[in-house]
Amino acid sequence: MSDTSSVSGWDSHRDDTSDSSVFTSMTMSFLQELPSYRSLIRRRTTILGRDKTGGTLLKPASSENRVSSEAGRSEKEHLGSQSIRKYALNISEKRRLREIQEAQVKYLSEWDQWKQYSTKSWKRFIEEAKELASHLELWKNDIRSIEGKFGTGIQSYFSFLRFLVILNLVIFIIIFLFILLPIILTKYKITDSTFLIVPSNEVDMRCKVYPMNSTGLIYFYTYMIDLLSGTGFLEWTSLFYGHYTVDGVKFKNFTYDLPLAYLLSTVAYLALSLLWIVKRSVEGFKQNLVRSEEQYQSYCNKIFAGWDFCITDESTAKLKHSSILYELKTDLVEERIRQKVAQRTPEETLRIYSLRMLLNAIVITVLAACFYAIYEATIFSQEHMKKEINKMVFGENLLILYLPSIVITLANFITPIIFSKIIRYEDYSPAFEIRLTLLRCVFMRLATICALVFTLGSKITFCDNEDCRVCGYNHKLYPCWENQFGQEMYKLTIFDLIINLAVTLFVEFPRKLLVTHCSSWKLIRYWGQQEFGIPDNVLGIVYAQTICWIGSFFSPLLPAIATVKFIIIFYVKEISLMYTCRPSTRPFRASNSNFFFLLVLLIGLTLAFIPLGISMTHIPSSKACGPFTNYNISWDVVPKTVSTFPSALQTLIHSITSEAFAVPFFIVICLIMFYFIALAGAHKRVVIQLREQLAMESRDKHYLIRKLTAAQEEMRNRPS
């Protein structure tokens, strides 16, 4: 009986096994019908064929298992080093994981225990520091409120403005610590130190003459002119370069080399700005690279994931709805233009390119006219600035002082309007129209500064007689040309702030009142409410920051003025946005990240290097003022300092700065660059494979849904 039952049990077990094997084989055959599996088989066949023809060897299974086990072990070690709060687990599982980690600690050596404890303590300290820094973040609540009402696009502008405030504050701290602080400590006898002034017998006495303004009875409006232009009583304050006519500060145990500190602090804040901007730009570029998608994915992202859930205001939500609709229309227009371009005949292509060449010639003519106007205004202002102040009225004097700034502001206001009209006839796609117009506006704004700087430089270095050539610069008109340079940058900064305030108070607020209370008028309805254009506002603050970078060498307190200016602009723009403006209905695509802002800022910084480099290395320094009176050019302080180093260190520095070091260094940099380009190409291929995998998964889902539907229909039609 027992044998019979055992035989029947064995038969039933064999039947179950056969059923399960049949089910497994059916499942495997079903899975092999999936599109992703077929694509994988084709890819493997291609790879195997290529490996065989190439002579590569396949790894054995044991090595693969060993690699996978090592990868799993390293993954466990990585998970063990991570904080438990980062795991996507419930509370009970986290507690169990913590108990396991605590039990494992007992079996570690003292060194490993100390290392693990120190790592956890350091991570905890970093997290607490970041949490504390988030509470101390400047304008945190204001920017969050703006983001909640108007979305992430406008919020990115105010975050960018906050970055510039912090950057200028750091620049001012660098200048204060290395230039202003030693002067203050010595001037007010806070420390036991004295000023060191080394007389130079090699400099002609005519170069050292600096006529002072009379200090007699002065009218009140003269103080106002001095305050707005940096002349008069402000000329010899610590605001400008001429105040620092000191060769060093002699402390008890050492001598502080002020000329070297002055030059190195300039190099330091420029290098800091470059590294900081590049760091933030790389982060923005990564986001841009991740967000780059094909046209089909762009449509899907806009429809299913394009909404900004930070928006709480109803009117802003309507604007966001219309902006998404506008982006979809823009994509369709771009697709239509691409089809139109593909169907163009050679005659149409020739006609369009001829028209574009003509319009670009008009653009170049407009730019040349603006540069010529700036040149003439600067020449006229410089020639009439030396006129006695009591011989002209207040308005006339102020107009002459601010004539270059007025012309630059008018050029920056008029040219974008002309460019926006011209671009409509060039037959570009809407996205390219925005980029090209912005590129022209960026070039215009920054090139106007360069035109002013080079006009001043030509006036400073122009000499028409032998008496003028004694000093290497026009010492009769510019006995301290660095002060004159700093005054021009100071006037541009003040005038830009005045224009921002005036536009908000006398244009935007009255326009808002007219639109609100006189909306029945056709002209007012056509004019409409002021739009808060993100690119235009960004170009404005980049223009102001470029002026600050150029002028900080000639006016060391200019970063402090720029910091206060940007703080005022922040609150003015916030009030204007809340009460007088509305977000632009035509969105700027790069406004969701700071990459475009930082790219334009990087262009401004690059342009700032040019005049500063020329003034430090080519134009002779003033002999009547400043810390470089005993040097031919400002950069001469560096070779003189290097000559005081030990001979071994001098040899090392000369070797590093020689061509024998520069050429191999350049080759190494090129090799590193090629390596990263190859790495980027490999990453791009991985991204393409992952996108293909996502597409295959969607096809698998469609295939499974079809099979499931067919099975349900078959079950429904089967007779009971």
XYZ file of C-alpha atoms in Angstrom:
720
model
C 0.000 0.000 0.000
C 2.789 2.319 0.903
C 4.578 1.518 -2.351
C 1.446 2.350 -4.327
C 0.989 5.662 -2.549
C 4.641 6.542 -3.033
C 4.394 5.742 -6.738
C 1.224 7.852 -7.090
C 2.929 10.714 -5.187
C 5.942 10.486 -7.462
C 3.651 10.549 -10.519
C 1.781 13.591 -9.232
C 5.089 15.332 -8.478
C 6.320 14.492 -11.964
C 3.105 15.867 -13.467
C 3.505 19.093 -11.478
C 7.105 19.329 -12.606
C 6.148 18.757 -16.218
C 3.366 21.360 -15.930
C 5.732 23.889 -14.423
C 8.332 23.182 -17.107
C 5.668 23.587 -19.795
C 4.579 26.894 -18.184
C 8.192 28.043 -17.972
C 8.841 27.175 -21.595
C 5.648 28.986 -22.642
C 6.687 32.018 -20.614
C 10.164 31.997 -22.138
C 8.772 31.679 -25.651
C 6.357 34.530 -24.917
C 9.118 36.779 -23.570
C 11.254 35.976 -26.596
C 8.545 37.538 -28.750
C 8.976 40.940 -27.081
C 10.429 43.650 -29.366
C 13.129 44.518 -26.842
C 14.340 40.890 -26.716
C 14.500 40.642 -30.500
C 16.412 43.918 -30.689
C 18.817 42.649 -28.016
C 19.447 39.424 -29.946
C 20.171 41.395 -33.115
C 22.569 43.710 -31.236
C 24.379 40.752 -29.631
C 24.712 39.034 -32.995
C 26.213 42.193 -34.455
C 28.616 42.579 -31.526
C 29.667 38.921 -31.645
C 30.330 39.154 -35.359
C 32.372 42.291 -34.893
C 34.300 40.742 -31.985
C 35.108 37.651 -34.026
C 36.315 39.658 -36.989
C 38.289 41.925 -34.685
C 39.881 39.025 -32.859
C 38.556 39.917 -29.390
C 38.035 37.197 -26.800
C 34.926 36.761 -24.685
C 35.265 36.610 -20.922
C 34.480 33.286 -19.265
C 31.480 32.981 -17.032
C 33.597 32.660 -13.923
C 35.255 36.014 -14.587
C 31.859 37.603 -15.196
C 30.574 36.172 -11.941
C 33.685 37.365 -10.163
C 33.270 40.854 -11.603
C 29.592 40.918 -10.682
C 30.356 39.721 -7.156
C 33.058 42.377 -6.783
C 30.644 44.991 -8.104
C 27.984 43.803 -5.638
C 30.472 43.913 -2.783
C 31.588 47.437 -3.712
C 27.946 48.461 -4.001
C 27.277 47.127 -0.516
C 30.266 49.013 0.818
C 28.981 52.157 -0.892
C 25.536 51.644 0.612
C 27.093 51.053 3.985
C 28.874 54.362 3.820
C 25.693 56.250 2.948
C 23.333 57.772 5.460
C 20.339 55.593 6.334
C 17.919 58.489 5.898
C 18.698 58.499 2.151
C 17.321 54.981 1.676
C 13.788 54.565 0.289
C 12.745 52.278 3.185
C 10.132 52.348 5.907
C 10.970 53.036 9.560
C 11.182 49.395 10.674
C 13.538 48.467 7.842
C 15.738 51.507 8.558
C 15.923 50.491 12.227
C 16.901 46.957 11.253
C 19.538 48.310 8.884
C 20.912 50.542 11.628
C 21.150 47.556 14.006
C 23.040 45.599 11.336
C 25.479 48.474 10.829
C 26.044 48.840 14.580
C 26.665 45.097 14.880
C 29.197 45.211 12.045
C 31.117 48.016 13.742
C 32.113 45.682 16.612
C 34.155 43.525 14.232
C 36.108 46.466 12.765
C 39.550 47.521 13.895
C 40.024 50.679 15.938
C 41.378 52.543 12.927
C 38.358 51.554 10.781
C 35.982 52.469 13.609
C 37.620 55.890 13.997
C 37.574 56.435 10.235
C 33.890 55.530 9.994
C 33.029 57.729 12.972
C 34.973 60.687 11.583
C 33.319 60.261 8.162
C 29.846 60.259 9.696
C 30.695 63.262 11.873
C 32.030 65.202 8.900
C 28.919 64.396 6.830
C 26.695 65.459 9.721
C 28.649 68.707 10.046
C 28.331 69.403 6.305
C 24.575 68.766 6.385
C 24.090 71.039 9.389
C 26.241 73.739 7.776
C 24.199 73.558 4.579
C 20.985 73.752 6.595
C 22.283 76.793 8.468
C 23.420 78.412 5.217
C 19.966 77.891 3.736
C 18.472 79.859 6.654
C 20.996 82.672 6.116
C 20.395 82.788 2.360
C 19.895 86.314 1.063
C 16.319 87.206 -0.038
C 15.198 83.614 0.383
C 11.549 84.416 1.128
C 11.312 87.135 -1.525
C 12.654 84.879 -4.275
C 10.371 82.029 -3.205
C 7.400 84.388 -3.310
C 8.386 85.508 -6.820
C 8.790 81.886 -7.885
C 5.370 81.016 -6.474
C 3.595 83.841 -8.278
C 5.490 84.086 -11.560
C 7.281 80.769 -12.047
C 10.894 79.665 -12.267
C 11.790 81.815 -15.282
C 11.526 85.180 -13.545
C 12.833 83.646 -10.309
C 16.068 82.739 -12.121
C 16.640 86.437 -12.948
C 16.380 87.460 -9.294
C 18.614 84.546 -8.257
C 21.165 85.735 -10.804
C 20.932 89.261 -9.375
C 21.542 87.842 -5.884
C 24.627 86.034 -7.197
C 26.026 89.329 -8.510
C 25.391 91.029 -5.146
C 27.360 88.295 -3.351
C 30.116 88.360 -6.005
C 30.607 92.125 -5.698
C 30.559 91.903 -1.928
C 33.338 89.291 -2.009
C 35.337 91.448 -4.458
C 34.986 94.434 -2.141
C 36.129 92.340 0.848
C 39.270 91.296 -1.111
C 40.057 94.912 -2.014
C 39.322 96.134 1.511
C 41.565 93.573 3.214
C 44.576 93.973 0.919
C 44.420 97.671 -0.046
C 42.170 99.743 2.210
C 42.852 98.115 5.578
C 46.643 98.791 5.699
C 45.988 102.435 4.703
C 43.303 102.857 7.381
C 45.402 101.216 10.113
C 48.315 103.544 9.370
C 46.370 106.741 8.686
C 44.433 106.636 11.961
C 47.378 105.312 14.043
C 45.586 102.102 14.954
C 48.827 100.146 14.579
C 52.480 101.079 14.943
C 53.078 101.606 11.228
C 54.127 104.388 8.866
C 53.754 105.126 5.179
C 56.763 104.351 3.032
C 57.320 106.787 0.166
C 60.382 106.222 -2.004
C 61.349 109.308 -4.077
C 62.437 108.631 -7.638
C 65.098 110.776 -9.293
C 64.643 109.140 -12.687
C 61.190 110.641 -13.276
C 60.971 114.073 -14.882
C 59.509 116.713 -12.557
C 56.987 117.751 -15.213
C 55.341 114.322 -14.899
C 54.829 114.744 -11.135
C 52.764 117.943 -11.369
C 49.125 117.435 -10.387
C 47.227 120.768 -10.151
C 44.702 120.845 -7.315
C 41.303 122.462 -7.595
C 40.747 125.663 -5.631
C 39.030 125.241 -2.270
C 37.435 128.675 -2.018
C 33.734 129.494 -1.924
C 31.906 126.628 -3.643
C 28.258 126.575 -4.675
C 25.922 123.833 -3.512
C 25.325 122.538 -7.041
C 29.120 122.102 -7.370
C 28.927 119.497 -4.613
C 26.107 117.803 -6.504
C 28.183 117.727 -9.696
C 31.164 116.342 -7.770
C 28.958 113.692 -6.200
C 27.536 112.618 -9.563
C 30.794 112.786 -11.531
C 33.462 111.841 -8.978
C 35.356 115.125 -9.367
C 36.201 117.817 -6.810
C 36.180 116.643 -3.207
C 35.722 112.987 -4.281
C 38.799 112.951 -6.517
C 41.297 112.566 -3.664
C 39.241 110.237 -1.479
C 39.768 106.480 -1.214
C 37.173 106.086 -3.964
C 39.791 106.560 -6.685
C 43.227 105.312 -7.643
C 45.070 108.593 -6.937
C 44.434 108.359 -3.186
C 46.836 105.395 -2.841
C 50.092 107.267 -3.600
C 52.110 105.088 -1.233
C 55.016 102.761 -1.970
C 54.422 100.609 1.085
C 53.362 100.426 4.720
C 56.172 99.830 7.212
C 55.011 97.758 10.175
C 57.137 96.767 13.151
C 58.474 93.523 11.749
C 57.893 93.770 7.995
C 57.123 96.141 5.132
C 53.831 95.715 3.305
C 54.298 96.173 -0.456
C 51.168 98.131 -1.403
C 51.814 98.280 -5.211
C 52.171 94.496 -5.329
C 49.060 94.036 -3.192
C 47.127 96.473 -5.413
C 48.008 94.553 -8.569
C 47.536 91.060 -7.101
C 44.168 91.944 -5.576
C 42.982 92.926 -9.074
C 44.247 89.637 -10.486
C 42.644 87.793 -7.545
C 39.140 89.197 -7.982
C 39.252 88.622 -11.751
C 40.408 85.007 -11.251
C 37.780 84.452 -8.548
C 35.053 85.816 -10.814
C 36.202 83.586 -13.675
C 36.309 80.402 -11.570
C 32.990 81.135 -9.880
C 31.212 81.847 -13.165
C 32.734 78.804 -14.891
C 31.681 76.570 -11.986
C 28.087 77.771 -12.122
C 28.104 77.650 -15.937
C 29.182 74.002 -15.921
C 26.288 73.146 -13.614
C 23.874 74.955 -15.924
C 25.418 73.296 -18.985
C 24.853 69.871 -17.429
C 21.178 70.710 -16.917
C 20.926 71.976 -20.506
C 22.598 68.813 -21.781
C 20.225 66.588 -19.822
C 17.199 68.560 -20.991
C 18.174 68.414 -24.659
C 15.773 66.081 -26.406
C 14.433 65.146 -29.778
C 11.427 66.922 -31.222
C 8.986 64.131 -30.298
C 10.236 64.076 -26.704
C 10.012 67.883 -26.633
C 6.315 67.709 -27.473
C 5.720 65.040 -24.824
C 7.618 66.969 -22.151
C 5.689 70.166 -22.858
C 2.294 68.427 -22.825
C 2.773 66.021 -19.908
C 5.514 67.689 -17.823
C 5.563 71.324 -18.886
C 3.471 72.794 -16.096
C 5.163 74.775 -13.318
C 3.482 73.639 -10.088
C 5.114 76.470 -8.124
C 2.592 78.906 -9.640
C -0.271 79.873 -7.327
C -1.473 83.147 -8.854
C -4.415 82.817 -11.270
C -3.247 85.427 -13.762
C 0.250 83.929 -13.785
C -1.266 80.489 -14.348
C -3.076 81.849 -17.396
C 0.181 83.325 -18.646
C 1.929 79.995 -18.116
C -0.855 78.269 -20.027
C -0.473 80.706 -22.915
C 3.337 80.385 -22.815
C 3.131 76.579 -23.136
C 0.706 77.075 -26.005
C 3.137 79.560 -27.535
C 6.038 77.091 -27.211
C 4.003 74.381 -28.949
C 3.118 76.808 -31.731
C 6.786 77.804 -31.951
C 7.822 74.152 -32.315
C 5.256 73.681 -35.073
C 6.439 76.854 -36.825
C 10.057 75.681 -36.593
C 9.096 72.308 -38.043
C 7.229 74.073 -40.834
C 10.260 76.304 -41.504
C 12.559 73.264 -41.633
C 10.274 71.696 -44.221
C 10.173 74.978 -46.110
C 13.978 75.227 -46.077
C 14.260 71.666 -47.372
C 11.898 72.504 -50.275
C 13.599 75.761 -51.299
C 14.731 76.191 -54.843
C 18.241 77.542 -55.596
C 16.719 80.860 -56.711
C 14.852 81.288 -53.402
C 17.965 80.376 -51.407
C 20.026 82.948 -53.316
C 17.365 85.621 -52.749
C 17.166 84.965 -48.985
C 20.944 84.938 -48.504
C 21.277 88.159 -50.494
C 18.605 89.790 -48.332
C 20.349 88.609 -45.157
C 23.670 90.019 -46.344
C 22.008 93.375 -47.004
C 20.300 93.416 -43.594
C 23.529 92.426 -41.825
C 25.255 95.291 -43.614
C 22.572 97.596 -42.178
C 23.207 96.144 -38.703
C 26.949 96.761 -39.048
C 26.235 100.313 -40.218
C 24.051 100.943 -37.159
C 26.772 99.595 -34.861
C 29.437 101.705 -36.575
C 27.261 104.804 -36.244
C 26.804 104.125 -32.518
C 30.539 103.654 -31.991
C 31.301 106.849 -33.897
C 28.742 108.766 -31.827
C 30.331 107.450 -28.611
C 33.783 108.413 -29.886
C 32.701 111.963 -30.771
C 30.807 112.394 -27.496
C 33.823 111.241 -25.474
C 36.195 113.564 -27.368
C 33.843 116.527 -26.934
C 33.340 115.794 -23.228
C 37.073 115.450 -22.559
C 37.958 118.655 -24.413
C 35.353 120.794 -22.603
C 35.661 119.181 -19.171
C 38.612 121.385 -18.164
C 36.502 124.510 -18.498
C 36.077 126.536 -15.311
C 32.935 125.531 -13.528
C 31.751 129.083 -12.856
C 31.693 129.847 -16.583
C 28.794 127.517 -17.287
C 25.449 126.775 -15.706
C 24.619 123.654 -13.707
C 22.746 121.826 -16.486
C 25.362 122.561 -19.130
C 28.206 121.285 -16.971
C 26.326 118.155 -15.992
C 25.395 117.492 -19.627
C 29.031 117.730 -20.743
C 30.209 115.468 -17.921
C 27.578 112.837 -18.655
C 27.545 113.140 -22.454
C 29.309 109.768 -23.128
C 27.006 108.000 -20.643
C 23.926 109.563 -22.249
C 25.015 108.531 -25.747
C 25.766 104.963 -24.592
C 22.361 104.716 -22.878
C 20.551 105.997 -25.979
C 22.457 103.524 -28.160
C 21.539 100.656 -25.817
C 17.888 101.744 -25.936
C 17.505 102.358 -29.684
C 19.531 99.521 -31.232
C 17.467 96.608 -29.771
C 14.341 98.134 -31.329
C 16.086 98.374 -34.719
C 17.423 94.820 -34.426
C 13.972 93.413 -33.552
C 12.508 95.076 -36.664
C 15.298 93.879 -38.972
C 15.200 90.255 -37.792
C 11.626 89.821 -39.026
C 12.743 90.061 -42.668
C 15.610 87.543 -42.372
C 13.312 84.486 -42.426
C 14.759 82.635 -39.426
C 12.985 80.293 -37.031
C 11.469 81.945 -33.915
C 14.029 80.386 -31.557
C 16.955 81.474 -33.741
C 15.436 84.966 -34.038
C 15.573 85.339 -30.250
C 19.136 84.037 -30.017
C 20.447 86.223 -32.855
C 18.734 89.361 -31.521
C 20.126 88.726 -28.059
C 23.577 88.108 -29.496
C 23.471 91.433 -31.316
C 22.222 93.241 -28.201
C 24.950 91.663 -26.053
C 27.587 92.707 -28.546
C 26.137 96.214 -28.697
C 26.003 96.753 -24.931
C 29.466 95.417 -24.234
C 31.078 96.922 -27.316
C 29.882 100.410 -26.293
C 31.935 100.090 -23.116
C 34.959 99.000 -25.143
C 34.450 101.949 -27.521
C 34.465 104.366 -24.582
C 37.517 102.707 -23.016
C 39.586 102.720 -26.200
C 38.586 106.307 -26.980
C 39.863 107.352 -23.563
C 42.995 105.277 -24.091
C 43.710 106.965 -27.415
C 43.294 110.411 -25.826
C 45.562 109.463 -22.920
C 48.393 108.109 -25.068
C 48.149 110.731 -27.840
C 51.086 113.171 -27.788
C 51.725 115.787 -30.492
C 54.974 117.315 -29.164
C 58.200 116.330 -27.430
C 57.144 117.861 -24.116
C 54.185 115.489 -23.983
C 56.275 112.421 -24.848
C 58.496 112.831 -21.779
C 56.120 110.879 -19.566
C 54.822 108.457 -22.195
C 51.264 109.790 -21.909
C 49.480 113.123 -22.190
C 50.395 114.438 -18.727
C 49.098 117.931 -19.435
C 45.498 116.869 -19.980
C 45.691 113.748 -17.772
C 48.239 114.189 -14.961
C 46.536 111.228 -13.250
C 44.847 109.372 -16.092
C 43.796 106.459 -13.855
C 41.601 108.852 -11.863
C 39.992 110.065 -15.088
C 39.371 106.473 -16.135
C 37.834 105.625 -12.766
C 35.590 108.712 -12.939
C 34.174 107.584 -16.284
C 33.364 104.131 -14.900
C 31.878 105.769 -11.796
C 29.662 108.011 -13.939
C 28.467 105.055 -16.016
C 27.537 103.179 -12.825
C 25.649 106.127 -11.296
C 23.910 107.037 -14.544
C 22.781 103.439 -15.110
C 21.219 103.424 -11.628
C 19.490 106.756 -12.292
C 18.076 105.438 -15.583
C 16.740 102.283 -13.893
C 14.993 104.335 -11.208
C 13.669 106.902 -13.701
C 12.235 104.268 -16.065
C 10.440 102.561 -13.185
C 9.056 105.755 -11.636
C 8.270 107.843 -14.719
C 7.491 105.223 -17.381
C 6.301 101.940 -15.879
C 4.126 103.311 -13.059
C 2.312 105.899 -15.264
C 1.871 103.240 -17.943
C 0.284 100.913 -15.370
C -2.087 103.683 -14.241
C -3.099 104.454 -17.827
C -3.704 100.780 -18.654
C -5.745 100.315 -15.468
C -7.910 103.450 -15.594
C -7.977 104.310 -19.318
C -8.346 100.865 -20.846
C -11.219 102.055 -23.084
C -8.818 104.036 -25.252
C -7.599 102.129 -28.297
C -4.096 103.585 -28.112
C -3.716 102.534 -24.465
C -5.021 99.040 -25.229
C -2.553 98.763 -28.106
C 0.276 100.004 -25.877
C -0.665 97.505 -23.163
C 0.965 96.769 -19.845
C 4.743 96.695 -19.486
C 6.220 93.209 -19.914
C 9.006 91.970 -17.645
C 11.454 90.800 -20.299
C 14.009 88.478 -18.733
C 16.740 88.754 -21.424
C 16.613 92.583 -21.494
C 16.899 92.842 -17.720
C 19.743 90.310 -17.659
C 21.648 92.259 -20.301
C 21.229 95.391 -18.173
C 22.828 93.934 -15.070
C 25.575 92.198 -17.098
C 26.376 95.604 -18.596
C 26.590 97.090 -15.089
C 28.780 94.228 -13.842
C 31.191 94.595 -16.772
C 31.601 98.283 -15.877
C 32.344 97.255 -12.286
C 35.035 94.764 -13.348
C 36.775 97.296 -15.588
C 36.518 100.158 -13.111
C 37.552 98.375 -9.916
C 41.249 98.763 -10.729
C 40.840 102.540 -11.117
C 38.159 102.965 -8.452
C 38.688 100.402 -5.662
C 35.387 101.219 -3.934
C 33.341 100.626 -7.094
C 32.410 97.018 -6.080
C 30.849 98.405 -2.879
C 28.862 100.916 -4.952
C 27.828 98.126 -7.339
C 26.695 95.990 -4.382
C 24.455 98.782 -3.089
C 23.266 99.468 -6.630
C 22.245 95.851 -7.252
C 20.434 95.726 -3.899
C 18.434 98.817 -4.905
C 17.750 97.325 -8.344
C 16.530 94.090 -6.719
C 13.863 95.867 -4.684
C 12.948 98.233 -7.534
C 12.513 95.338 -9.976
C 10.567 93.332 -7.403
C 8.126 96.201 -6.792
C 7.888 96.826 -10.531
C 7.158 93.144 -11.177
C 4.532 92.940 -8.451
C 2.646 96.139 -9.254
C 3.444 97.463 -12.744
C 4.679 94.673 -15.018
C 3.490 91.306 -16.185
C 5.547 88.296 -17.249
C 6.382 88.102 -20.920
C 3.928 86.058 -22.975
C 6.813 85.101 -25.243
C 8.973 82.898 -23.033
C 12.720 82.686 -23.296
C 13.691 79.025 -23.469
C 16.932 79.325 -21.504
C 15.277 81.176 -18.646
C 14.645 77.988 -16.691
C 18.367 77.700 -16.026
C 21.120 80.225 -15.383
C 23.305 78.923 -18.194
C 22.450 81.727 -20.622
C 22.869 84.398 -17.923
C 26.282 83.099 -16.904
C 27.372 82.685 -20.521
C 26.633 86.368 -21.212
C 28.351 87.292 -17.941
C 31.401 85.258 -18.996
C 31.519 87.213 -22.262
C 31.446 90.450 -20.253
C 34.279 89.248 -18.029
C 36.340 88.268 -21.085
C 35.871 91.738 -22.549
C 36.872 93.280 -19.202
C 40.226 91.483 -19.396
C 41.196 93.402 -22.556
C 41.259 97.035 -21.297
C 42.617 96.000 -17.910
C 45.409 93.980 -19.491
C 46.340 96.827 -21.848
C 46.336 99.422 -19.056
C 48.526 97.234 -16.827
C 51.062 96.126 -19.422
C 51.204 98.794 -22.157
C 50.095 102.258 -20.963
C 52.695 103.957 -18.718
C 51.433 104.485 -15.166
C 50.903 108.011 -13.871
C 53.902 109.576 -12.147
C 51.838 112.122 -10.206
C 49.520 109.730 -8.316
C 48.875 106.128 -7.430
C 51.009 103.287 -6.041
C 52.949 102.748 -9.313
C 54.660 106.152 -9.562
C 58.111 104.497 -9.464
C 57.307 101.979 -12.210
C 57.074 102.448 -15.940
C 53.996 100.222 -16.149
C 51.956 98.591 -13.414
C 53.125 95.065 -14.261
C 56.772 95.976 -13.569
C 56.137 95.416 -9.868
C 55.924 91.644 -10.499
C 59.429 91.190 -12.058
C 60.876 93.442 -9.372
C 59.319 91.299 -6.639
C 60.489 88.082 -8.305
C 64.044 89.464 -8.411
C 64.054 89.549 -4.592
C 63.329 85.803 -4.334
C 66.080 83.193 -3.800
C 67.925 82.199 -6.950
C 66.439 78.685 -7.021
C 62.891 80.037 -6.832
C 63.685 82.638 -9.509
C 64.962 79.899 -11.798
C 61.785 77.875 -11.211
C 59.511 80.855 -11.966
C 61.453 81.784 -15.096
C 61.262 78.171 -16.256
C 57.513 78.030 -15.733
C 56.977 81.285 -17.654
C 59.306 80.345 -20.533
C 58.364 78.912 -23.943
C 60.112 75.618 -23.083
C 57.468 75.008 -20.427
C 54.536 76.587 -22.277
C 54.689 74.316 -25.345
C 54.629 70.948 -23.457
C 52.008 72.354 -21.095
C 49.840 73.292 -24.078
C 50.279 69.804 -25.556
C 49.283 68.164 -22.257
C 46.223 70.422 -22.015
C 45.252 69.445 -25.570
C 45.596 65.736 -24.736
C 43.462 66.161 -21.638
C 40.904 68.029 -23.718
C 40.832 65.272 -26.335
C 40.383 62.711 -23.558
C 37.379 64.547 -22.157
C 35.943 64.966 -25.662
C 36.212 61.197 -26.162
C 34.668 60.638 -22.737
C 31.804 62.966 -23.614
C 31.289 61.027 -26.855
C 31.115 57.766 -24.903
C 28.612 59.262 -22.478
C 26.555 60.506 -25.401
C 26.438 56.982 -26.857
C 25.298 55.652 -23.479
C 22.540 58.270 -23.376
C 21.434 57.234 -26.884
C 21.332 53.585 -25.802
C 19.293 54.460 -22.725
C 16.836 56.407 -24.869
C 16.550 53.425 -27.200
C 15.944 51.218 -24.177
C 13.156 53.522 -23.008
C 11.616 53.377 -26.477
C 11.859 49.559 -26.419
C 10.165 49.412 -23.027
C 7.280 51.475 -24.361
C 7.002 49.081 -27.319
C 7.004 46.126 -24.907
C 4.140 47.716 -23.003
C 2.174 48.214 -26.226
C 2.870 44.610 -27.199
C 1.771 43.283 -23.793
C -1.391 45.388 -23.874
C -2.254 44.003 -27.309
C -1.666 40.440 -26.110
C -3.719 41.035 -22.975
C -6.551 42.519 -24.995
C -6.450 39.596 -27.415
C -6.500 37.110 -24.509
C -9.489 38.878 -22.928
C -11.355 38.826 -26.253
C -10.573 35.130 -26.628
C -11.825 34.394 -23.094
C -14.952 36.435 -23.742
C -15.713 34.645 -27.043
C -14.984 31.158 -25.729
C -18.243 29.158 -25.231
C -18.988 28.404 -21.595
